[in-house]
Amino acid sequence: MVYAELGFGSLIITFLVSLYAAGAAIYGVRRNAHAWVDSARNAMLLTFPLLSLSALTIIYLLVTNHYEVEYVTEVTSRSMPMYLKVTALWGGQAGSLVFWSWLMSAFATAVTLRKWDRDREFLPWVVVVSSITLAFFLGLVIFLENPFVRIWQTGTGQIITAMFQPAGSRIFVPADGSGLNPLLRHPGMIIHPPMLYLGFVSFVIPYSFAMAALITGRTDDRWIRITRRWTLVAWLFLSLGLILGGRWAYDVLGWGGYWGWDPVEIAAFMPWLAGTAFLHSVMIQEKRGMLKHWNMILIILTYDLVIFGTFLTRSGVLSSVHAFAQSAIGPAFFAFIGLTFITSLTLLLQRWNELKSEAQMTSLLSREALFLLNNLLFIGILVVCFWGVLFPLISELATGQKVTVGPPFYERATGPLFAGLLLLMGVAPLSAWRHSTAKTLGRAMWKPFIASLVVVAAVLIGGIRHPAALLGFWLAAFVAFVTLYEFWRGALARHRRLQESLPAALWNLAARNRRRYGGYVIHLGVVLMAIGVIGIEIFQTETQGTIPQGGQMALGNYSISYDSLANFDTPDGRNVARAVLSVYKNDQYIGELHPRRDYYYESQQPMTIPGVRSTWEEDFYVLLVDWEPISSQGATFKIYHNPLVNWLWLGGFVFILGTMVAAWPEREAEAETERARVRRARYAAAEA
Amino acid sequence: MMIGVEDRSQRRSVWLVVAVLGAMVWAALFTGMASAQEAEPVTDDEVNAIAKQLYCPVCENVPLDVCPTQACAQWRALIREKLAAGWSETRIKDYFVEQYGDRVLAAPPARGLNWLVYLIPPLAFIAGAFILYRAFRAWKQPLPDSEPQRVPSGAAADEYVARLEEELRRR
């Protein structure tokens, strides 16, 4: 049984190596000794193989049923298939933290391997920031959440857990583990955490460069240019993680929705909000040399929200003050967040005067002004989310009474802000940098505006009178037409000037500025998602009832008849109750649905799997709520009618596609803006 | 005469029978209606309409109408009982708040410290908007050396092409 020692030993070595990397880098800079900086760099590179050894050891223990290891007992069982045992690495808290660190070291290694010739001064500080972050997580794993702790039986027969053999005890191997939480045994849940974690860890990279820029005083926007793609990649993974999480909730949680404003969801959403604001506002710095302070604040915020999110998604101890105070990792996380936040802000304040704006805001309708409004709205949503998550704790501390801050609060508070974002999404692409007037904007806007009014008229004729829905559809149509119009005008201009065919013109246009046109594709994705959200949020209907076998139940123009129910055990330790329903639409038979309830014996948890009939128009979504176990005579079903919900998933797909277009590596060498070139030359001259 | 007397008493008894029968029918109708009223079941949808707005203290963040646990099923049964007893929605919700505290509600009731939950986000937003407004005002003072570039006037399409080309060039 050397595996646990091997994995744990390698964790300790990685911890020491990352501390060494930070120390050596700082020492190297102070003494101006390149050898020390190179040594720090090599140490950083060493963390990945070392952590791979640890992570692979955990995976080995998981798949070979080493139940004497407490973590293995907690998250696996003999009946689980191999792939689930592997993914159990991130099925519990201790394993997740190792997994997080493993990904972190992979990204840190990748960034360390880049060419540093133009910006050597950043290297030591990027190493320092990323290795300290890594060391923090490894410290948590080693001292507080060790996945290699084993189970022992003492001489007196007591069962205890410890990393190393306590005197007079023998190893104790339970016959079987308690198995992975059934909710996590879903393809969506297998991919969702890694995506989210990839998003989380890759935001550490832009933050490291930002700190490096502050520490070295190299306050041109080189750090932004280097980390542009890292930021987009981080954002891509985070968005993908959020979308997959929504899909998983829709498929598995059995409440007919995709987003419940749960603190765990919000924890992943907050870094995304700050990151999205950052993605937009760095463009102002690149183009106009403005908002340098603000961009620093945004990336610092994103980084600390990433740490906060990691803490919240896994431990969930924010649910009560009591649980928080009792958990060991809660205070550790908060200390780290507080420390990094204060240090970062101090660094920023020291460089405050060097980060002066290079240009003036010349028009309230210019692109940069509208981007600032966009930032205000994103941060507004962030404040609502943060406050909603925090308030129950404040209330409990102040009055001793817990309160629930649930969906009605978030929906009311963020609804108008989301609508404002959509409106900006329609106006901003038409405004010009520096100077835009109501007249030029109006001239650019009137065609898409008229087209969007036509859509609203069509929706009105279609019989929809709900004001929020009408507003939503108008905004969606407006943004869609503006965005498509942008593609059209650009392609037409190329077509006329360069005699390219229209498809070729469109392709070359997008290829020429992937970030801009990828961004527009993302906007189109958001429009599609908005249509889905309007459909399900405003027009969802539901009913529930108990019907005997052969009985019928109706919702709108749909009806179901309850044909039969089978109750059986499966080899993987489930008891399945599966109903067979015939579905009719306008009294026409359209097919069968099989909603079911799986009961997992090991973890004693039920799971409700809906039967769904999915079309572009709507989802007909049936849940098996209850049934008579003996006679199997009657059963209770809950039916949801979710109009347009598939547009949400399609929008998610388009969204990710757009992000990939924007993040795709450019074939030609990095192009710089004129401003950046001048700034860099000036900086190089000052250095010399 | 005897016949007449008998006749009268017979007629009386007929009336009596009619009256009794009538009363029975009436009573039957009445009790029938009453029992029909009693037996009219509370539908699941009526229960869920209220359960949707409540959260049990054990299952964090799962609304009562979709929570699969036994405890939540009992709460729903309780709602059904109260509805059957003729309680209004507000009375049922108040009952749960009284029993288990404010946390059963989906959003905190706006009183006391809870006002903060509703006040802070709009105040923060207004403060942000104000800061932004001040920043705009400060920024709008044009610098002498940063004359806004004049795009040569011409057809709207040309202006757009020029702007597009410029933006793509500058990346």
Coordinates of C-alpha atoms in Angstrom, one line a residue, chain A residues 90-520:
Chain A
W90 CA -13.8 15.7 -9.1
G91 CA -16.8 14.0 -7.4
G92 CA -15.8 15.2 -3.9
Q93 CA -14.2 18.1 -2.3
A94 CA -10.7 16.8 -1.7
G95 CA -10.4 15.3 -5.2
S96 CA -11.7 18.5 -6.8
L97 CA -9.1 20.6 -5.1
V98 CA -6.3 18.3 -6.4
F99 CA -8.0 18.4 -9.9
W100 CA -8.1 22.2 -9.7
S101 CA -4.4 22.4 -8.8
W102 CA -3.6 19.9 -11.6
L103 CA -5.3 22.1 -14.2
M104 CA -3.7 25.2 -12.7
S105 CA -0.2 23.7 -13.0
A106 CA -1.0 22.7 -16.6
F107 CA -1.9 26.3 -17.5
A108 CA 1.0 27.8 -15.5
T109 CA 3.4 25.4 -17.3
A110 CA 1.9 26.3 -20.7
V111 CA 2.4 30.0 -20.0
T112 CA 5.9 29.5 -18.7
L113 CA 6.8 27.8 -21.9
R114 CA 5.8 30.7 -24.1
K115 CA 8.5 32.9 -25.8
W116 CA 9.4 35.7 -23.4
D117 CA 11.9 37.6 -25.4
R118 CA 9.8 40.8 -25.7
D119 CA 8.7 40.8 -22.1
R120 CA 11.2 39.1 -19.9
E121 CA 10.5 41.3 -17.0
F122 CA 7.1 39.8 -16.6
L123 CA 8.3 36.3 -16.3
P124 CA 9.4 36.1 -12.6
W125 CA 6.2 37.9 -11.4
V126 CA 3.9 35.7 -13.5
V127 CA 5.7 32.7 -11.9
V128 CA 5.3 34.2 -8.4
V129 CA 1.6 34.9 -8.7
S130 CA 0.7 31.6 -10.3
S131 CA 2.9 29.5 -8.0
I132 CA 1.5 31.3 -4.9
T133 CA -2.0 30.5 -6.1
L134 CA -1.0 26.9 -6.7
A135 CA 0.7 26.7 -3.3
F136 CA -2.5 28.0 -1.6
F137 CA -4.6 25.2 -3.1
L138 CA -2.0 22.6 -2.4
G139 CA -1.8 23.8 1.2
L140 CA -5.5 23.3 1.5
V141 CA -5.2 19.8 0.1
I142 CA -2.3 18.8 2.3
F143 CA -3.4 20.3 5.6
L144 CA -7.2 20.4 5.5
E145 CA -8.6 18.2 2.7
N146 CA -6.3 15.3 2.1
P147 CA -7.7 12.8 -0.4
F148 CA -5.2 10.2 0.7
V149 CA -6.3 9.8 4.2
R150 CA -6.9 6.1 5.1
I151 CA -9.2 4.2 7.4
W152 CA -7.7 2.3 10.3
Q153 CA -8.9 0.0 13.0
T154 CA -7.3 0.4 16.4
G155 CA -6.4 -2.3 18.9
T156 CA -9.7 -1.6 20.6
G157 CA -11.7 -2.1 17.4
Q158 CA -12.3 1.6 16.9
I159 CA -12.5 2.9 13.3
I160 CA -10.5 6.1 12.7
T161 CA -9.1 8.0 9.8
A162 CA -5.5 9.1 9.5
M163 CA -2.9 9.7 6.8
F164 CA -0.2 7.6 8.5
Q165 CA -0.6 4.4 10.5
P166 CA -1.5 5.2 14.1
A167 CA 0.3 3.0 16.7
G168 CA -1.2 -0.4 17.2
S169 CA -3.7 -0.1 14.4
R170 CA -4.4 -2.1 11.2
I171 CA -5.6 -0.9 7.9
F172 CA -9.4 -1.3 7.5
V173 CA -10.9 -2.0 4.1
P174 CA -14.7 -1.5 3.9
A175 CA -16.4 -4.0 1.7
D176 CA -17.8 -1.3 -0.6
G177 CA -17.9 2.4 -1.0
S178 CA -21.0 4.6 -0.7
G179 CA -20.9 5.6 -4.4
L180 CA -20.9 8.8 -6.3
N181 CA -23.8 11.2 -5.7
P182 CA -26.4 10.0 -8.3
L183 CA -27.0 13.5 -9.4
L184 CA -23.4 13.6 -10.6
R185 CA -23.7 10.5 -12.7
H186 CA -24.8 12.3 -15.8
P187 CA -22.7 13.1 -18.9
G188 CA -23.5 16.8 -18.4
M189 CA -22.1 16.6 -14.9
I190 CA -19.0 14.7 -16.0
I191 CA -18.0 17.5 -18.4
H192 CA -19.4 20.4 -16.6
P193 CA -17.0 20.7 -13.6
P194 CA -13.8 20.3 -15.7
M195 CA -15.0 23.1 -18.1
L196 CA -15.8 25.4 -15.2
Y197 CA -12.5 24.6 -13.5
L198 CA -10.6 25.2 -16.8
G199 CA -12.4 28.6 -17.0
F200 CA -11.5 29.3 -13.4
V201 CA -7.8 28.5 -13.6
S202 CA -7.2 30.1 -16.9
F203 CA -8.4 33.5 -15.5
V204 CA -5.4 33.2 -13.1
I205 CA -3.1 33.8 -16.1
P206 CA -4.4 37.3 -17.1
Y207 CA -4.4 38.2 -13.5
S208 CA -0.8 37.1 -13.1
F209 CA 0.2 39.3 -16.0
A210 CA -1.7 42.2 -14.6
M211 CA 0.1 41.9 -11.3
A212 CA 3.4 41.6 -13.2
A213 CA 2.6 44.8 -15.0
L214 CA 1.8 46.6 -11.8
I215 CA 4.9 45.3 -10.0
T216 CA 7.4 46.0 -12.8
G217 CA 5.8 49.3 -13.6
R218 CA 5.4 48.3 -17.3
T219 CA 2.1 50.0 -17.5
D220 CA 1.6 50.0 -21.3
D221 CA -1.0 47.6 -22.4
R222 CA 1.4 44.8 -23.3
W223 CA -0.1 42.7 -20.5
I224 CA -3.5 43.0 -22.1
R225 CA -2.2 42.1 -25.5
I226 CA -0.4 39.0 -24.2
T227 CA -3.3 37.7 -22.2
R228 CA -6.1 38.5 -24.7
R229 CA -6.3 35.0 -25.9
W230 CA -5.9 33.5 -22.4
T231 CA -8.8 35.6 -21.3
L232 CA -11.0 34.5 -24.3
V233 CA -10.1 30.9 -23.6
A234 CA -10.9 31.3 -19.9
W235 CA -14.2 32.9 -20.9
L236 CA -14.9 30.1 -23.4
F237 CA -14.5 27.4 -20.8
L238 CA -16.4 29.3 -18.2
S239 CA -19.3 29.9 -20.6
L240 CA -19.3 26.3 -21.7
G241 CA -19.3 25.2 -18.1
L242 CA -22.3 27.4 -17.3
I243 CA -24.3 26.3 -20.4
L244 CA -23.6 22.6 -19.7
G245 CA -24.6 23.2 -16.1
G246 CA -27.9 24.6 -17.2
R247 CA -28.5 21.7 -19.5
W248 CA -27.7 19.2 -16.8
A249 CA -30.2 20.9 -14.4
Y250 CA -32.9 20.7 -17.1
D251 CA -32.2 17.0 -17.7
V252 CA -31.6 15.8 -14.2
L253 CA -32.9 18.0 -11.5
G254 CA -36.5 17.5 -12.4
W255 CA -37.9 21.0 -11.9
G256 CA -38.5 21.9 -15.4
G257 CA -35.9 24.7 -15.4
Y258 CA -32.3 25.3 -16.2
W259 CA -31.3 28.0 -13.7
G260 CA -32.5 28.3 -10.2
W261 CA -30.4 31.2 -8.8
D262 CA -28.8 28.7 -6.4
P263 CA -25.7 30.1 -4.6
V264 CA -23.6 27.4 -6.3
E265 CA -24.7 28.6 -9.7
I266 CA -24.2 32.2 -8.9
A267 CA -20.7 31.3 -7.6
A268 CA -19.8 30.3 -11.2
F269 CA -21.7 33.1 -12.7
M270 CA -20.0 36.0 -10.8
P271 CA -16.5 35.5 -12.3
W272 CA -18.2 35.2 -15.7
L273 CA -19.9 38.6 -15.2
A274 CA -16.7 40.3 -14.1
G275 CA -14.8 38.6 -16.9
T276 CA -17.3 39.7 -19.5
A277 CA -17.1 43.2 -18.4
F278 CA -13.3 42.9 -18.6
L279 CA -13.4 41.5 -22.1
H280 CA -15.4 44.5 -23.3
S281 CA -13.5 47.2 -21.4
V282 CA -10.0 46.0 -22.4
M283 CA -11.0 46.9 -26.0
I284 CA -11.3 50.6 -24.9
Q285 CA -7.8 50.4 -23.5
E286 CA -6.4 48.8 -26.6
K287 CA -8.1 51.3 -28.9
R288 CA -8.0 54.4 -26.9
G289 CA -5.6 54.0 -24.0
M290 CA -8.3 54.7 -21.5
L291 CA -9.8 53.0 -18.4
K292 CA -6.5 51.5 -17.3
H293 CA -7.4 51.6 -13.6
W294 CA -10.8 50.1 -14.2
N295 CA -9.4 47.2 -16.2
M296 CA -7.0 46.4 -13.4
I297 CA -9.9 46.5 -10.9
L298 CA -11.9 44.2 -13.1
I299 CA -9.2 41.5 -13.5
I300 CA -8.5 41.6 -9.7
L301 CA -12.2 41.2 -9.1
T302 CA -12.4 38.3 -11.6
Y303 CA -9.5 36.5 -9.9
D304 CA -10.9 36.8 -6.4
L305 CA -14.3 35.8 -7.6
V306 CA -12.7 32.7 -9.2
I307 CA -11.2 31.8 -5.8
F308 CA -14.6 32.6 -4.1
G309 CA -16.4 30.5 -6.8
T310 CA -14.1 27.5 -6.3
F311 CA -14.8 27.7 -2.6
L312 CA -18.5 28.0 -3.0
T313 CA -19.1 25.4 -5.7
R314 CA -17.4 22.7 -3.8
S315 CA -17.9 23.3 -0.1
G316 CA -21.3 24.9 -0.1
V317 CA -20.6 25.9 3.5
L318 CA -21.9 29.4 2.9
S319 CA -25.3 28.0 3.5
S320 CA -25.0 29.0 7.2
V321 CA -22.7 30.9 9.4
H322 CA -22.5 27.8 11.6
A323 CA -21.3 25.5 8.9
F324 CA -18.8 28.1 7.7
A325 CA -17.3 28.6 11.2
Q326 CA -17.0 24.8 11.6
S327 CA -15.4 24.1 8.3
A328 CA -11.6 24.4 8.2
I329 CA -11.4 25.5 4.6
G330 CA -13.9 28.4 4.8
P331 CA -11.7 30.8 6.9
A332 CA -8.6 29.7 4.9
F333 CA -10.3 30.7 1.6
F334 CA -11.5 34.0 3.1
A335 CA -8.0 34.8 4.4
F336 CA -6.5 34.1 1.0
I337 CA -9.2 36.2 -0.9
G338 CA -8.7 39.1 1.6
L339 CA -4.9 39.0 1.3
T340 CA -4.8 38.8 -2.5
F341 CA -7.5 41.5 -2.8
I342 CA -5.7 43.9 -0.5
T343 CA -2.3 43.3 -2.0
S344 CA -3.5 43.7 -5.5
L345 CA -5.3 47.0 -4.7
T346 CA -2.2 48.3 -2.9
L347 CA -0.1 47.6 -6.0
L348 CA -2.7 49.3 -8.1
L349 CA -2.7 52.4 -5.8
Q350 CA 1.1 52.6 -6.0
R351 CA 0.9 52.8 -9.8
W352 CA -2.2 54.9 -9.9
N353 CA -0.6 57.9 -11.4
E354 CA 1.3 56.0 -14.1
L355 CA -2.0 54.5 -15.4
K356 CA -3.3 57.9 -16.6
S357 CA -5.7 57.9 -19.4
E358 CA -4.2 58.8 -22.8
A359 CA -7.4 60.1 -24.4
Q360 CA -10.6 61.9 -23.6
M361 CA -14.1 60.8 -23.8
T362 CA -15.5 62.9 -26.7
S363 CA -19.0 61.8 -27.0
L364 CA -21.7 60.2 -24.8
L365 CA -22.7 58.1 -27.8
S366 CA -19.2 56.9 -28.8
R367 CA -18.4 53.2 -28.7
E368 CA -16.2 53.7 -25.6
A369 CA -19.0 55.5 -23.7
L370 CA -21.5 52.7 -24.5
F371 CA -18.9 50.1 -23.4
L372 CA -18.7 51.8 -20.1
L373 CA -22.5 51.6 -19.8
N374 CA -22.2 47.9 -20.6
N375 CA -19.7 47.7 -17.7
L376 CA -22.1 49.5 -15.4
L377 CA -24.8 47.0 -16.2
F378 CA -22.6 43.9 -15.8
I379 CA -21.3 45.1 -12.5
G380 CA -24.9 46.0 -11.5
I381 CA -25.8 42.3 -12.1
L382 CA -22.7 41.2 -10.2
V383 CA -23.7 43.4 -7.2
V384 CA -27.2 41.9 -7.1
C385 CA -25.7 38.4 -7.2
F386 CA -23.1 39.0 -4.6
W387 CA -25.5 40.7 -2.3
G388 CA -28.1 38.0 -2.7
V389 CA -25.6 35.3 -1.8
L390 CA -24.2 37.2 1.1
F391 CA -27.3 38.6 2.7
P392 CA -28.6 35.4 4.3
L393 CA -25.3 35.3 6.2
I394 CA -25.5 38.9 7.3
S395 CA -29.1 38.4 8.4
E396 CA -28.1 35.3 10.4
L397 CA -25.2 37.2 12.0
A398 CA -27.2 40.3 12.9
T399 CA -30.6 38.9 13.9
G400 CA -30.0 35.1 14.3
Q401 CA -32.7 34.5 11.7
K402 CA -32.0 33.0 8.4
V403 CA -33.7 34.2 5.3
T404 CA -34.0 32.8 1.8
V405 CA -33.0 35.0 -1.1
G406 CA -34.5 33.1 -4.0
P407 CA -35.4 33.5 -7.7
P408 CA -38.1 36.2 -7.3
F409 CA -35.4 38.6 -5.9
Y410 CA -32.9 37.9 -8.6
E411 CA -35.4 37.9 -11.4
R412 CA -36.8 41.3 -10.4
A413 CA -33.4 42.9 -9.8
T414 CA -31.5 41.6 -12.8
G415 CA -34.4 41.6 -15.4
P416 CA -34.2 45.3 -16.3
L417 CA -30.3 45.1 -16.3
F418 CA -30.4 42.2 -18.7
A419 CA -32.8 44.1 -20.9
G420 CA -30.5 47.1 -20.8
L421 CA -27.6 44.9 -21.9
L422 CA -29.6 43.7 -24.9
L423 CA -30.4 47.2 -25.9
L424 CA -26.7 48.2 -25.7
M425 CA -25.9 45.1 -27.7
G426 CA -28.1 46.6 -30.4
V427 CA -26.8 50.1 -30.3
A428 CA -23.1 49.8 -29.5
P429 CA -21.9 47.9 -32.7
L430 CA -23.3 50.8 -34.8
S431 CA -21.6 53.6 -32.8
A432 CA -18.1 54.7 -33.8
W433 CA -15.1 55.1 -31.6
R434 CA -14.4 58.6 -30.4
H435 CA -17.2 60.5 -32.1
S436 CA -20.8 59.4 -32.6
T437 CA -23.8 61.6 -32.7
A438 CA -27.5 60.9 -32.4
K439 CA -27.7 61.7 -36.1
T440 CA -25.0 59.3 -37.2
L441 CA -26.4 56.6 -34.9
G442 CA -29.9 57.2 -36.1
R443 CA -28.8 56.9 -39.7
A444 CA -27.1 53.6 -39.0
M445 CA -29.9 52.3 -37.0
W446 CA -33.2 53.0 -38.7
K447 CA -33.2 50.0 -41.0
P448 CA -32.7 47.4 -38.4
F449 CA -35.1 49.3 -36.1
I450 CA -37.9 49.2 -38.6
A451 CA -37.3 45.5 -39.3
S452 CA -37.5 44.8 -35.6
L453 CA -40.8 46.7 -35.3
V454 CA -42.1 44.4 -38.1
V455 CA -41.2 41.4 -35.9
V456 CA -43.1 42.9 -33.0
A457 CA -46.1 43.5 -35.2
A458 CA -46.0 39.9 -36.3
V459 CA -45.8 38.7 -32.7
L460 CA -48.8 40.9 -31.8
I461 CA -50.8 39.5 -34.6
G462 CA -49.7 36.0 -33.4
G463 CA -51.7 36.8 -30.2
I464 CA -49.0 37.6 -27.7
R465 CA -49.9 40.5 -25.4
H466 CA -47.6 40.1 -22.5
P467 CA -45.7 43.4 -22.2
A468 CA -42.4 41.9 -21.0
A469 CA -42.5 39.3 -23.7
L470 CA -43.1 42.0 -26.4
L471 CA -40.3 44.1 -25.1
G472 CA -38.0 41.0 -25.0
F473 CA -38.9 39.9 -28.5
W474 CA -38.4 43.4 -29.8
L475 CA -34.9 43.7 -28.2
A476 CA -34.0 40.2 -29.5
A477 CA -35.1 41.1 -33.0
F478 CA -33.3 44.5 -32.9
V479 CA -30.0 43.0 -31.8
A480 CA -30.3 40.2 -34.4
F481 CA -31.0 42.7 -37.2
V482 CA -28.3 45.1 -36.2
T483 CA -25.8 42.2 -36.0
L484 CA -26.8 40.7 -39.3
Y485 CA -26.8 44.1 -40.9
E486 CA -23.2 44.6 -39.7
F487 CA -22.2 41.4 -41.4
W488 CA -24.1 42.4 -44.5
R489 CA -22.7 45.9 -44.8
G490 CA -19.1 44.6 -44.2
A491 CA -19.5 41.9 -46.8
L492 CA -21.2 44.2 -49.3
A493 CA -18.4 46.7 -48.9
R494 CA -15.7 44.1 -49.7
H495 CA -17.8 42.7 -52.5
R496 CA -18.0 46.1 -54.2
R497 CA -14.4 47.2 -53.6
L498 CA -12.5 44.0 -54.0
Q499 CA -14.9 42.2 -56.4
E500 CA -15.1 39.2 -54.1
S501 CA -18.2 37.0 -54.2
L502 CA -20.5 37.7 -51.3
P503 CA -19.8 34.4 -49.4
A504 CA -16.1 34.9 -49.9
A505 CA -16.4 38.5 -48.8
L506 CA -18.2 37.4 -45.7
W507 CA -15.6 34.8 -44.9
N508 CA -12.7 37.1 -45.5
L509 CA -14.3 39.9 -43.5
A510 CA -14.7 37.6 -40.5
A511 CA -11.2 36.1 -40.9
R512 CA -9.7 39.6 -41.0
N513 CA -10.9 40.5 -37.6
R514 CA -11.9 37.3 -35.8
R515 CA -12.4 39.0 -32.5
R516 CA -14.9 41.5 -33.8
Y517 CA -16.9 39.1 -35.9
G518 CA -16.6 36.3 -33.4
G519 CA -18.0 38.8 -30.9
Y520 CA -21.0 39.4 -33.2

